[in-house]
Amino acid sequence: MKIITPEVNPKKEFLEISNDFSHPLEIFREAISNAFDAKATLIEIDVFVDRSTGIAELVIEIRDNGHGVSEAGLKNFFGLGYSSRLDYDSRGNKISGSIGEKGHGTKIYFNSRKIALESVSGGIKTSAYVDAPIQKLRSRSEEMPTVTYETEISDSKSFTHLIIHGYNNNQQSQFSQREIKDYIYWFTKFGSCEGELGIDAFKDVTIKLKALDYSSSEPETLRFGHIFPAQNCNLKDLKKIDAVSPLEYYVAKWVIPGESVIDFPDNKIDIVFYLEGDKAKREYNEMIHKKYSAWRSGEYNVESRYGLWLCKDFIPIERHNEWVSEKTEWTKYHAFVNSQDISLTANRSDAGNTSNQLIERIGDTVKAAFQRVIESSDEYSRYEEEFQKYKQYRSAKKEEEDFARRKKAALQKKAAKYTDILLLEPRQEGGVFSIVTQLLVIDPNLFGFKVIDYDTSLGYDLLVSKDNIHDLSKSSMYFVEMKYILKDDFNHSFKKLATIICWDTNIPNDYMLTDLTGEKRRMRITEKTGGHADYTKYMLISDTESHNIEVIVLRDYLKERLSLDFRPRGEVQ
């Protein structure tokens, strides 16, 4: 009988794990977790661009005053699957209290040109570096990244100083002060909500942050703990602020510690639940996008960030709004459920290693606690009663306001005449569809395709052909998608797309736009050079696919090709 011992391809596994982190800012989650596990009270983060090598290299420096990395600890720090922080009792229960478990987190550092580590622990200073980690992992040779280090006696206090050179292929996007700060407060241990439960073990931990666009010479000091608004459930006082919509500023809070999980009495969860009006959210969160304003990098809407988050170590992992809401009420919720019994995937992106039964029972427990404690409370009842009154008031008032608004908008709307047809400037995607269909009736050849079918309810808007319209069996068919404003949140595939028609776009020249499958295309803008039929061309260029996608920006296209100038309606009719 022969025996084979299964082996692991270390180089491939290192590369897979280092690439498994999907968000570049996750480097801060991992570094901050390590600092907390090292009992640090001060974490300093400096993000800058170093041009001394002749290229604009993204560099991240992270320093903490924790107990440091010893010579023996280098294996765990740079190795895969090693951790010195796991400590169990005689019954197999984890008692160490550390965040790190799998020995995977620091592998995100390998997405760089160089890793440099300097640390003092137990009177010994260790200096180590790894050259070209990502290059070696991606090469076809058998060479693995190696750690070069030296040690010396030191009388310094313990610390860890990490420098990541050339991180994330030197892509600077998302490394602004406001974006990193937002990520730290939402998705790292530093933004834990445990203070709401009376846990104050880390209340004195601070972060000093200085990112790419931070102009002050002194870094910004961040205080530990997730940011919540102050409670305010007094409707009488709130109506003095906003007589019509006092609930916009309503803030109520419930804390439910140590709730036993249904069918898993040994498992406990902690719940921190805030109900917040939209304006209350905006008073403390500058990253929520303001309506009718241009989107700034890192901004999000309430729907994509708020709701109920399942956490481990009080770090949000995944949202489960369905546990407390059947409709869209969850947009008012700012809530966290922490369980130390869930098992996370290697990159901590979800609880996929947890049994479905446990996740379901945690959900059942949250639902029961929500009904028992929150829905039955006076604060929640007052909110619901006021909300029902507001809906009745608003339905009648809204009809009057809508009529006045539509009348005013119609009078102010810009228009242009093409032949004898009045074309109205669109205000949304439906308006783009309307103006395109009007133009196609007047000039079927205007856009260089023939419409075979249309459906604006789901998927792409138009099915078109550019060749044999009379014999569809021989025709090459493509999709055309319409957008009011083409932005960087494209929600379709490029694969069968021939054209995008939009009223305007904020995508700049050379910007890489990503579709829902992950395919990337570069926006190439070619200015109008002359001639009646010439116009500014917007093309989404692919390095791998044979066809490029034209983006017809109607605002430019109609002015340059048809000399249509949209002016106030009264000047046109």
Coordinates of N, CA and C in Angstrom, one line a residue, residues 30-43 63-70 84-85 96-100 121 158-160:
E30 N -6.6 45.4 8.6 CA -5.7 44.3 9.1 C -4.6 44.9 10.0
A31 N -4.0 46.1 9.6 CA -3.0 46.7 10.4 C -3.5 47.2 11.8
I32 N -4.7 47.7 11.8 CA -5.4 48.2 13.0 C -5.7 47.0 13.9
S33 N -6.2 45.9 13.3 CA -6.4 44.7 14.1 C -5.2 44.2 14.8
N34 N -4.1 44.2 14.0 CA -2.8 43.8 14.6 C -2.3 44.7 15.7
A35 N -2.6 46.0 15.6 CA -2.2 46.9 16.6 C -3.0 46.7 17.9
F36 N -4.3 46.5 17.7 CA -5.1 46.2 18.9 C -4.7 44.9 19.6
D37 N -4.4 43.9 18.8 CA -3.9 42.6 19.4 C -2.6 42.8 20.1
A38 N -1.8 43.8 19.7 CA -0.5 44.1 20.3 C -0.7 45.1 21.5
K39 N -1.9 45.4 21.9 CA -2.2 46.2 23.0 C -1.7 47.7 22.8
A40 N -1.7 48.1 21.6 CA -1.3 49.5 21.3 C -2.4 50.5 21.7
T41 N -1.9 51.7 22.1 CA -2.8 52.8 22.5 C -2.7 53.9 21.5
L42 N -1.7 53.9 20.6 CA -1.5 54.9 19.6 C -1.1 54.3 18.3
I43 N -1.9 54.6 17.3 CA -1.6 54.1 15.9 C -1.4 55.3 15.0
R63 N 2.5 52.9 12.2 CA 3.4 52.8 13.4 C 2.4 52.7 14.6
D64 N 2.8 51.7 15.5 CA 2.0 51.6 16.8 C 2.9 51.4 17.9
N65 N 2.4 51.7 19.1 CA 3.2 51.5 20.3 C 2.9 50.2 21.1
G66 N 2.5 49.2 20.3 CA 2.1 47.9 21.0 C 3.4 47.2 21.4
H67 N 3.2 45.9 21.7 CA 4.3 45.1 22.3 C 5.3 44.6 21.2
G68 N 5.1 44.9 20.0 CA 6.1 44.7 18.9 C 6.1 43.3 18.4
V69 N 7.0 43.1 17.4 CA 7.2 41.8 16.7 C 8.6 41.3 17.1
S70 N 8.7 40.2 17.7 CA 10.0 39.6 18.0 C 10.6 38.9 16.9
S84 N 0.3 33.5 16.5 CA 0.7 33.3 17.9 C -0.4 33.7 18.9
R85 N -1.5 34.2 18.4 CA -2.5 34.8 19.2 C -3.7 33.9 19.6
S96 N -8.2 34.0 24.1 CA -7.1 35.0 24.0 C -7.7 36.4 23.8
G97 N -8.9 36.5 23.2 CA -9.5 37.8 23.0 C -8.9 38.5 21.8
S98 N -8.0 37.9 21.0 CA -7.4 38.5 19.9 C -8.3 38.5 18.7
I99 N -8.1 39.4 17.7 CA -8.8 39.5 16.5 C -8.3 38.5 15.5
G100 N -6.9 38.5 15.3 CA -6.3 37.7 14.3 C -6.4 36.2 14.7
S121 N 10.8 44.6 20.6 CA 10.0 43.8 21.5 C 10.9 43.1 22.5
S158 N 8.8 49.4 23.3 CA 8.3 48.5 22.2 C 7.5 49.3 21.2
F159 N 7.6 48.9 20.0 CA 6.8 49.6 18.9 C 6.9 48.7 17.7
T160 N 6.0 49.0 16.7 CA 6.1 48.3 15.4 C 5.9 49.4 14.3

